[in-house]
């Protein structure tokens, strides 16, 4: 269970550090009258630049040692 939590935290940290967000226009709170009419306000515009990730495969040959196992004989 701890391994999953640690992996989740590390993944979240990687995702959050892999992009850069810049606020290009400030937001505005809505203005309201007592008679329930008002301005709807405006959400901020945000420009997000994500990281470039290249994923590929590479074929590698690995030398594995030959192991001989001698089992003891049963009596």
PDB file of N, CA and C in Angstrom:
ATOM      1  N   UNK A   1       0.822  -1.180   0.000  1.00  0.00           N
ATOM      2  CA  UNK A   1       0.000   0.000   0.000  1.00  0.00           C
ATOM      3  C   UNK A   1       0.872   1.251   0.000  1.00  0.00           C
ATOM      4  N   UNK A   2       1.988   1.220   0.758  1.00  0.00           N
ATOM      5  CA  UNK A   2       2.881   2.374   0.802  1.00  0.00           C
ATOM      6  C   UNK A   2       3.537   2.608  -0.551  1.00  0.00           C
ATOM      7  N   UNK A   3       3.844   1.516  -1.265  1.00  0.00           N
ATOM      8  CA  UNK A   3       4.472   1.655  -2.574  1.00  0.00           C
ATOM      9  C   UNK A   3       3.546   2.361  -3.544  1.00  0.00           C
ATOM     10  N   UNK A   4       2.260   2.048  -3.488  1.00  0.00           N
ATOM     11  CA  UNK A   4       1.290   2.690  -4.376  1.00  0.00           C
ATOM     12  C   UNK A   4       1.166   4.171  -4.037  1.00  0.00           C
ATOM     13  N   UNK A   5       1.149   4.500  -2.758  1.00  0.00           N
ATOM     14  CA  UNK A   5       1.036   5.899  -2.341  1.00  0.00           C
ATOM     15  C   UNK A   5       2.268   6.685  -2.772  1.00  0.00           C
ATOM     16  N   UNK A   6       3.448   6.104  -2.590  1.00  0.00           N
ATOM     17  CA  UNK A   6       4.684   6.782  -2.979  1.00  0.00           C
ATOM     18  C   UNK A   6       4.731   6.967  -4.494  1.00  0.00           C
ATOM     19  N   UNK A   7       4.334   5.932  -5.235  1.00  0.00           N
ATOM     20  CA  UNK A   7       4.315   6.031  -6.693  1.00  0.00           C
ATOM     21  C   UNK A   7       3.321   7.092  -7.150  1.00  0.00           C
ATOM     22  N   UNK A   8       2.184   7.186  -6.490  1.00  0.00           N
ATOM     23  CA  UNK A   8       1.180   8.194  -6.846  1.00  0.00           C
ATOM     24  C   UNK A   8       1.708   9.597  -6.580  1.00  0.00           C
ATOM     25  N   UNK A   9       2.375   9.788  -5.468  1.00  0.00           N
ATOM     26  CA  UNK A   9       2.925  11.108  -5.126  1.00  0.00           C
ATOM     27  C   UNK A   9       4.019  11.496  -6.118  1.00  0.00           C
ATOM     28  N   UNK A  10       4.892  10.554  -6.451  1.00  0.00           N
ATOM     29  CA  UNK A  10       5.956  10.850  -7.400  1.00  0.00           C
ATOM     30  C   UNK A  10       5.394  11.149  -8.788  1.00  0.00           C
ATOM     31  N   UNK A  11       4.377  10.416  -9.204  1.00  0.00           N
ATOM     32  CA  UNK A  11       3.751  10.654 -10.502  1.00  0.00           C
ATOM     33  C   UNK A  11       3.090  12.025 -10.532  1.00  0.00           C
ATOM     34  N   UNK A  12       2.387  12.367  -9.463  1.00  0.00           N
ATOM     35  CA  UNK A  12       1.735  13.683  -9.398  1.00  0.00           C
ATOM     36  C   UNK A  12       2.778  14.793  -9.436  1.00  0.00           C
ATOM     37  N   UNK A  13       3.887  14.618  -8.732  1.00  0.00           N
ATOM     38  CA  UNK A  13       4.956  15.612  -8.758  1.00  0.00           C
ATOM     39  C   UNK A  13       5.557  15.767 -10.135  1.00  0.00           C
ATOM     40  N   UNK A  14       5.734  14.654 -10.838  1.00  0.00           N
ATOM     41  CA  UNK A  14       6.277  14.703 -12.189  1.00  0.00           C
ATOM     42  C   UNK A  14       5.318  15.414 -13.132  1.00  0.00           C
ATOM     43  N   UNK A  15       4.036  15.097 -13.026  1.00  0.00           N
ATOM     44  CA  UNK A  15       3.028  15.726 -13.892  1.00  0.00           C
ATOM     45  C   UNK A  15       2.959  17.221 -13.627  1.00  0.00           C
ATOM     46  N   UNK A  16       2.978  17.616 -12.369  1.00  0.00           N
ATOM     47  CA  UNK A  16       2.866  19.032 -12.040  1.00  0.00           C
ATOM     48  C   UNK A  16       4.119  19.809 -12.401  1.00  0.00           C
ATOM     49  N   UNK A  17       5.275  19.167 -12.389  1.00  0.00           N
ATOM     50  CA  UNK A  17       6.505  19.877 -12.719  1.00  0.00           C
ATOM     51  C   UNK A  17       6.805  19.829 -14.209  1.00  0.00           C
ATOM     52  N   UNK A  18       6.036  19.084 -14.985  1.00  0.00           N
ATOM     53  CA  UNK A  18       6.313  18.925 -16.403  1.00  0.00           C
ATOM     54  C   UNK A  18       5.641  19.987 -17.265  1.00  0.00           C
ATOM     55  N   UNK A  19       4.871  20.897 -16.686  1.00  0.00           N
ATOM     56  CA  UNK A  19       4.240  21.928 -17.492  1.00  0.00           C
ATOM     57  C   UNK A  19       4.412  23.287 -16.823  1.00  0.00           C
ATOM     58  N   UNK A  20       4.250  24.319 -17.634  1.00  0.00           N
ATOM     59  CA  UNK A  20       4.376  25.683 -17.144  1.00  0.00           C
ATOM     60  C   UNK A  20       3.118  26.434 -17.536  1.00  0.00           C
ATOM     61  N   UNK A  21       2.463  27.085 -16.589  1.00  0.00           N
ATOM     62  CA  UNK A  21       1.239  27.830 -16.860  1.00  0.00           C
ATOM     63  C   UNK A  21       1.461  29.301 -16.556  1.00  0.00           C
ATOM     64  N   UNK A  22       1.079  30.157 -17.495  1.00  0.00           N
ATOM     65  CA  UNK A  22       1.200  31.597 -17.326  1.00  0.00           C
ATOM     66  C   UNK A  22      -0.181  32.223 -17.451  1.00  0.00           C
ATOM     67  N   UNK A  23      -0.561  33.063 -16.509  1.00  0.00           N
ATOM     68  CA  UNK A  23      -1.839  33.767 -16.568  1.00  0.00           C
ATOM     69  C   UNK A  23      -1.673  34.928 -17.540  1.00  0.00           C
ATOM     70  N   UNK A  24      -2.434  34.897 -18.651  1.00  0.00           N
ATOM     71  CA  UNK A  24      -2.307  35.928 -19.670  1.00  0.00           C
ATOM     72  C   UNK A  24      -3.305  37.055 -19.467  1.00  0.00           C
ATOM     73  N   UNK A  25      -4.378  36.808 -18.719  1.00  0.00           N
ATOM     74  CA  UNK A  25      -5.356  37.846 -18.436  1.00  0.00           C
ATOM     75  C   UNK A  25      -5.974  37.574 -17.079  1.00  0.00           C
ATOM     76  N   UNK A  26      -6.027  38.589 -16.213  1.00  0.00           N
ATOM     77  CA  UNK A  26      -6.569  38.430 -14.872  1.00  0.00           C
ATOM     78  C   UNK A  26      -8.077  38.165 -14.918  1.00  0.00           C
ATOM     79  N   UNK A  27      -8.570  37.435 -13.944  1.00  0.00           N
ATOM     80  CA  UNK A  27      -9.992  37.172 -13.834  1.00  0.00           C
ATOM     81  C   UNK A  27     -10.704  38.317 -13.136  1.00  0.00           C
ATOM     82  N   UNK A  28     -12.021  38.253 -13.114  1.00  0.00           N
ATOM     83  CA  UNK A  28     -12.812  39.306 -12.493  1.00  0.00           C
ATOM     84  C   UNK A  28     -13.999  38.676 -11.789  1.00  0.00           C
ATOM     85  N   UNK A  29     -14.234  39.086 -10.559  1.00  0.00           N
ATOM     86  CA  UNK A  29     -15.379  38.576  -9.801  1.00  0.00           C
ATOM     87  C   UNK A  29     -16.664  39.197 -10.342  1.00  0.00           C
ATOM     88  N   UNK A  30     -17.756  38.444 -10.324  1.00  0.00           N
ATOM     89  CA  UNK A  30     -19.027  39.014 -10.799  1.00  0.00           C
ATOM     90  C   UNK A  30     -19.538  40.082  -9.841  1.00  0.00           C
ATOM     91  N   UNK A  31     -20.183  41.088 -10.410  1.00  0.00           N
ATOM     92  CA  UNK A  31     -20.810  42.104  -9.565  1.00  0.00           C
ATOM     93  C   UNK A  31     -22.297  41.785  -9.467  1.00  0.00           C
ATOM     94  N   UNK A  32     -22.872  41.889  -8.295  1.00  0.00           N
ATOM     95  CA  UNK A  32     -24.263  41.489  -8.075  1.00  0.00           C
ATOM     96  C   UNK A  32     -25.048  42.641  -7.460  1.00  0.00           C
ATOM     97  N   UNK A  33     -26.313  42.777  -7.855  1.00  0.00           N
ATOM     98  CA  UNK A  33     -27.245  43.706  -7.235  1.00  0.00           C
ATOM     99  C   UNK A  33     -28.126  42.929  -6.277  1.00  0.00           C
ATOM    100  N   UNK A  34     -28.804  43.654  -5.432  1.00  0.00           N
ATOM    101  CA  UNK A  34     -29.701  43.018  -4.481  1.00  0.00           C
ATOM    102  C   UNK A  34     -30.895  42.406  -5.199  1.00  0.00           C
ATOM    103  N   UNK A  35     -31.292  42.948  -6.346  1.00  0.00           N
ATOM    104  CA  UNK A  35     -32.451  42.422  -7.064  1.00  0.00           C
ATOM    105  C   UNK A  35     -32.073  41.291  -8.024  1.00  0.00           C
ATOM    106  N   UNK A  36     -30.999  40.580  -7.766  1.00  0.00           N
ATOM    107  CA  UNK A  36     -30.535  39.380  -8.449  1.00  0.00           C
ATOM    108  C   UNK A  36     -30.240  39.611  -9.933  1.00  0.00           C
ATOM    109  N   UNK A  37     -29.815  40.771 -10.278  1.00  0.00           N
ATOM    110  CA  UNK A  37     -29.292  40.982 -11.623  1.00  0.00           C
ATOM    111  C   UNK A  37     -27.841  41.410 -11.464  1.00  0.00           C
ATOM    112  N   UNK A  38     -27.013  41.079 -12.433  1.00  0.00           N
ATOM    113  CA  UNK A  38     -25.615  41.443 -12.284  1.00  0.00           C
ATOM    114  C   UNK A  38     -24.785  41.027 -13.466  1.00  0.00           C
ATOM    115  N   UNK A  39     -23.521  41.364 -13.383  1.00  0.00           N
ATOM    116  CA  UNK A  39     -22.551  41.030 -14.415  1.00  0.00           C
ATOM    117  C   UNK A  39     -22.040  39.615 -14.149  1.00  0.00           C
ATOM    118  N   UNK A  40     -21.882  38.847 -15.193  1.00  0.00           N
ATOM    119  CA  UNK A  40     -21.465  37.454 -15.036  1.00  0.00           C
ATOM    120  C   UNK A  40     -19.997  37.306 -14.653  1.00  0.00           C
ATOM    121  N   UNK A  41     -19.178  38.336 -14.810  1.00  0.00           N
ATOM    122  CA  UNK A  41     -17.764  38.237 -14.491  1.00  0.00           C
ATOM    123  C   UNK A  41     -16.982  37.634 -15.642  1.00  0.00           C
ATOM    124  N   UNK A  42     -15.710  37.313 -15.398  1.00  0.00           N
ATOM    125  CA  UNK A  42     -14.864  36.767 -16.452  1.00  0.00           C
ATOM    126  C   UNK A  42     -13.834  35.831 -15.835  1.00  0.00           C
ATOM    127  N   UNK A  43     -13.651  34.662 -16.451  1.00  0.00           N
ATOM    128  CA  UNK A  43     -12.614  33.730 -16.014  1.00  0.00           C
ATOM    129  C   UNK A  43     -11.267  34.171 -16.571  1.00  0.00           C
ATOM    130  N   UNK A  44     -10.169  33.887 -15.869  1.00  0.00           N
ATOM    131  CA  UNK A  44      -8.850  34.273 -16.390  1.00  0.00           C
ATOM    132  C   UNK A  44      -8.456  33.394 -17.575  1.00  0.00           C
ATOM    133  N   UNK A  45      -7.707  33.984 -18.518  1.00  0.00           N
ATOM    134  CA  UNK A  45      -7.161  33.205 -19.625  1.00  0.00           C
ATOM    135  C   UNK A  45      -5.794  32.695 -19.188  1.00  0.00           C
ATOM    136  N   UNK A  46      -5.526  31.407 -19.429  1.00  0.00           N
ATOM    137  CA  UNK A  46      -4.271  30.794 -19.000  1.00  0.00           C
ATOM    138  C   UNK A  46      -3.629  30.114 -20.205  1.00  0.00           C
ATOM    139  N   UNK A  47      -2.355  30.412 -20.431  1.00  0.00           N
ATOM    140  CA  UNK A  47      -1.583  29.796 -21.496  1.00  0.00           C
ATOM    141  C   UNK A  47      -0.713  28.712 -20.863  1.00  0.00           C
ATOM    142  N   UNK A  48      -0.908  27.456 -21.263  1.00  0.00           N
ATOM    143  CA  UNK A  48      -0.190  26.327 -20.669  1.00  0.00           C
ATOM    144  C   UNK A  48       0.752  25.723 -21.710  1.00  0.00           C
ATOM    145  N   UNK A  49       2.040  25.648 -21.361  1.00  0.00           N
ATOM    146  CA  UNK A  49       3.032  24.990 -22.208  1.00  0.00           C
ATOM    147  C   UNK A  49       3.419  23.678 -21.529  1.00  0.00           C
ATOM    148  N   UNK A  50       3.104  22.559 -22.171  1.00  0.00           N
ATOM    149  CA  UNK A  50       3.426  21.259 -21.587  1.00  0.00           C
ATOM    150  C   UNK A  50       4.812  20.808 -22.052  1.00  0.00           C
ATOM    151  N   UNK A  51       5.362  19.833 -21.365  1.00  0.00           N
ATOM    152  CA  UNK A  51       6.683  19.301 -21.699  1.00  0.00           C
ATOM    153  C   UNK A  51       6.599  18.423 -22.945  1.00  0.00           C
ATOM    154  N   UNK A  52       7.668  18.421 -23.734  1.00  0.00           N
ATOM    155  CA  UNK A  52       7.764  17.541 -24.890  1.00  0.00           C
ATOM    156  C   UNK A  52       8.319  16.196 -24.426  1.00  0.00           C
ATOM    157  N   UNK A  53       7.589  15.129 -24.686  1.00  0.00           N
ATOM    158  CA  UNK A  53       8.001  13.798 -24.251  1.00  0.00           C
ATOM    159  C   UNK A  53       8.108  12.903 -25.474  1.00  0.00           C
ATOM    160  N   UNK A  54       9.255  12.290 -25.649  1.00  0.00           N
ATOM    161  CA  UNK A  54       9.448  11.337 -26.735  1.00  0.00           C
ATOM    162  C   UNK A  54       9.593   9.945 -26.143  1.00  0.00           C
ATOM    163  N   UNK A  55       8.781   9.019 -26.637  1.00  0.00           N
ATOM    164  CA  UNK A  55       8.796   7.651 -26.135  1.00  0.00           C
ATOM    165  C   UNK A  55       9.185   6.732 -27.277  1.00  0.00           C
ATOM    166  N   UNK A  56      10.097   5.816 -27.015  1.00  0.00           N
ATOM    167  CA  UNK A  56      10.524   4.890 -28.048  1.00  0.00           C
ATOM    168  C   UNK A  56      11.002   3.587 -27.436  1.00  0.00           C
ATOM    169  N   UNK A  57      11.379   2.674 -28.288  1.00  0.00           N
ATOM    170  CA  UNK A  57      11.896   1.393 -27.816  1.00  0.00           C
ATOM    171  C   UNK A  57      13.283   1.174 -28.423  1.00  0.00           C
ATOM    172  N   UNK A  58      14.048   0.374 -27.752  1.00  0.00           N
ATOM    173  CA  UNK A  58      15.386   0.040 -28.212  1.00  0.00           C
ATOM    174  C   UNK A  58      15.643  -1.424 -27.880  1.00  0.00           C
ATOM    175  N   UNK A  59      16.097  -2.189 -28.866  1.00  0.00           N
ATOM    176  CA  UNK A  59      16.362  -3.602 -28.644  1.00  0.00           C
ATOM    177  C   UNK A  59      17.780  -3.761 -28.097  1.00  0.00           C
ATOM    178  N   UNK A  60      17.890  -4.468 -26.975  1.00  0.00           N
ATOM    179  CA  UNK A  60      19.171  -4.649 -26.296  1.00  0.00           C
ATOM    180  C   UNK A  60      19.357  -6.136 -26.014  1.00  0.00           C
ATOM    181  N   UNK A  61      20.574  -6.634 -26.221  1.00  0.00           N
ATOM    182  CA  UNK A  61      20.904  -8.020 -25.907  1.00  0.00           C
ATOM    183  C   UNK A  61      21.628  -8.050 -24.567  1.00  0.00           C
ATOM    184  N   UNK A  62      21.143  -8.880 -23.658  1.00  0.00           N
ATOM    185  CA  UNK A  62      21.715  -8.965 -22.320  1.00  0.00           C
ATOM    186  C   UNK A  62      22.302 -10.362 -22.137  1.00  0.00           C
ATOM    187  N   UNK A  63      23.577 -10.437 -21.734  1.00  0.00           N
ATOM    188  CA  UNK A  63      24.211 -11.725 -21.461  1.00  0.00           C
ATOM    189  C   UNK A  63      23.789 -12.197 -20.077  1.00  0.00           C
ATOM    190  N   UNK A  64      23.230 -13.393 -20.019  1.00  0.00           N
ATOM    191  CA  UNK A  64      22.764 -13.966 -18.759  1.00  0.00           C
ATOM    192  C   UNK A  64      23.690 -15.127 -18.407  1.00  0.00           C
ATOM    193  N   UNK A  65      24.164 -15.188 -17.174  1.00  0.00           N
ATOM    194  CA  UNK A  65      25.071 -16.285 -16.807  1.00  0.00           C
ATOM    195  C   UNK A  65      24.345 -17.638 -16.809  1.00  0.00           C
ATOM    196  N   UNK A  66      25.089 -18.687 -17.160  1.00  0.00           N
ATOM    197  CA  UNK A  66      24.552 -20.048 -17.165  1.00  0.00           C
ATOM    198  C   UNK A  66      24.737 -20.623 -15.762  1.00  0.00           C
ATOM    199  N   UNK A  67      23.661 -21.086 -15.160  1.00  0.00           N
ATOM    200  CA  UNK A  67      23.714 -21.605 -13.789  1.00  0.00           C
ATOM    201  C   UNK A  67      23.316 -23.077 -13.805  1.00  0.00           C
ATOM    202  N   UNK A  68      24.166 -23.911 -13.206  1.00  0.00           N
ATOM    203  CA  UNK A  68      23.862 -25.333 -13.065  1.00  0.00           C
ATOM    204  C   UNK A  68      23.475 -25.585 -11.622  1.00  0.00           C
ATOM    205  N   UNK A  69      22.342 -26.263 -11.446  1.00  0.00           N
ATOM    206  CA  UNK A  69      21.846 -26.561 -10.093  1.00  0.00           C
ATOM    207  C   UNK A  69      21.900 -28.072  -9.908  1.00  0.00           C
ATOM    208  N   UNK A  70      22.593 -28.510  -8.883  1.00  0.00           N
ATOM    209  CA  UNK A  70      22.650 -29.941  -8.570  1.00  0.00           C
ATOM    210  C   UNK A  70      21.803 -30.199  -7.336  1.00  0.00           C
ATOM    211  N   UNK A  71      20.765 -30.976  -7.516  1.00  0.00           N
ATOM    212  CA  UNK A  71      19.876 -31.294  -6.414  1.00  0.00           C
ATOM    213  C   UNK A  71      20.455 -32.465  -5.627  1.00  0.00           C
ATOM    214  N   UNK A  72      20.340 -32.450  -4.295  1.00  0.00           N
ATOM    215  CA  UNK A  72      20.846 -33.583  -3.525  1.00  0.00           C
ATOM    216  C   UNK A  72      20.007 -34.837  -3.808  1.00  0.00           C
ATOM    217  N   UNK A  73      20.653 -35.960  -3.821  1.00  0.00           N
ATOM    218  CA  UNK A  73      19.939 -37.214  -4.109  1.00  0.00           C
ATOM    219  C   UNK A  73      19.126 -37.636  -2.875  1.00  0.00           C
ATOM    220  N   UNK A  74      17.953 -38.214  -3.151  1.00  0.00           N
ATOM    221  CA  UNK A  74      17.106 -38.681  -2.053  1.00  0.00           C
ATOM    222  C   UNK A  74      17.552 -40.087  -1.660  1.00  0.00           C
ATOM    223  N   UNK A  75      17.526 -40.407  -0.378  1.00  0.00           N
ATOM    224  CA  UNK A  75      17.967 -41.717   0.086  1.00  0.00           C
ATOM    225  C   UNK A  75      16.811 -42.618   0.429  1.00  0.00           C
TER     226      UNK A  75
END
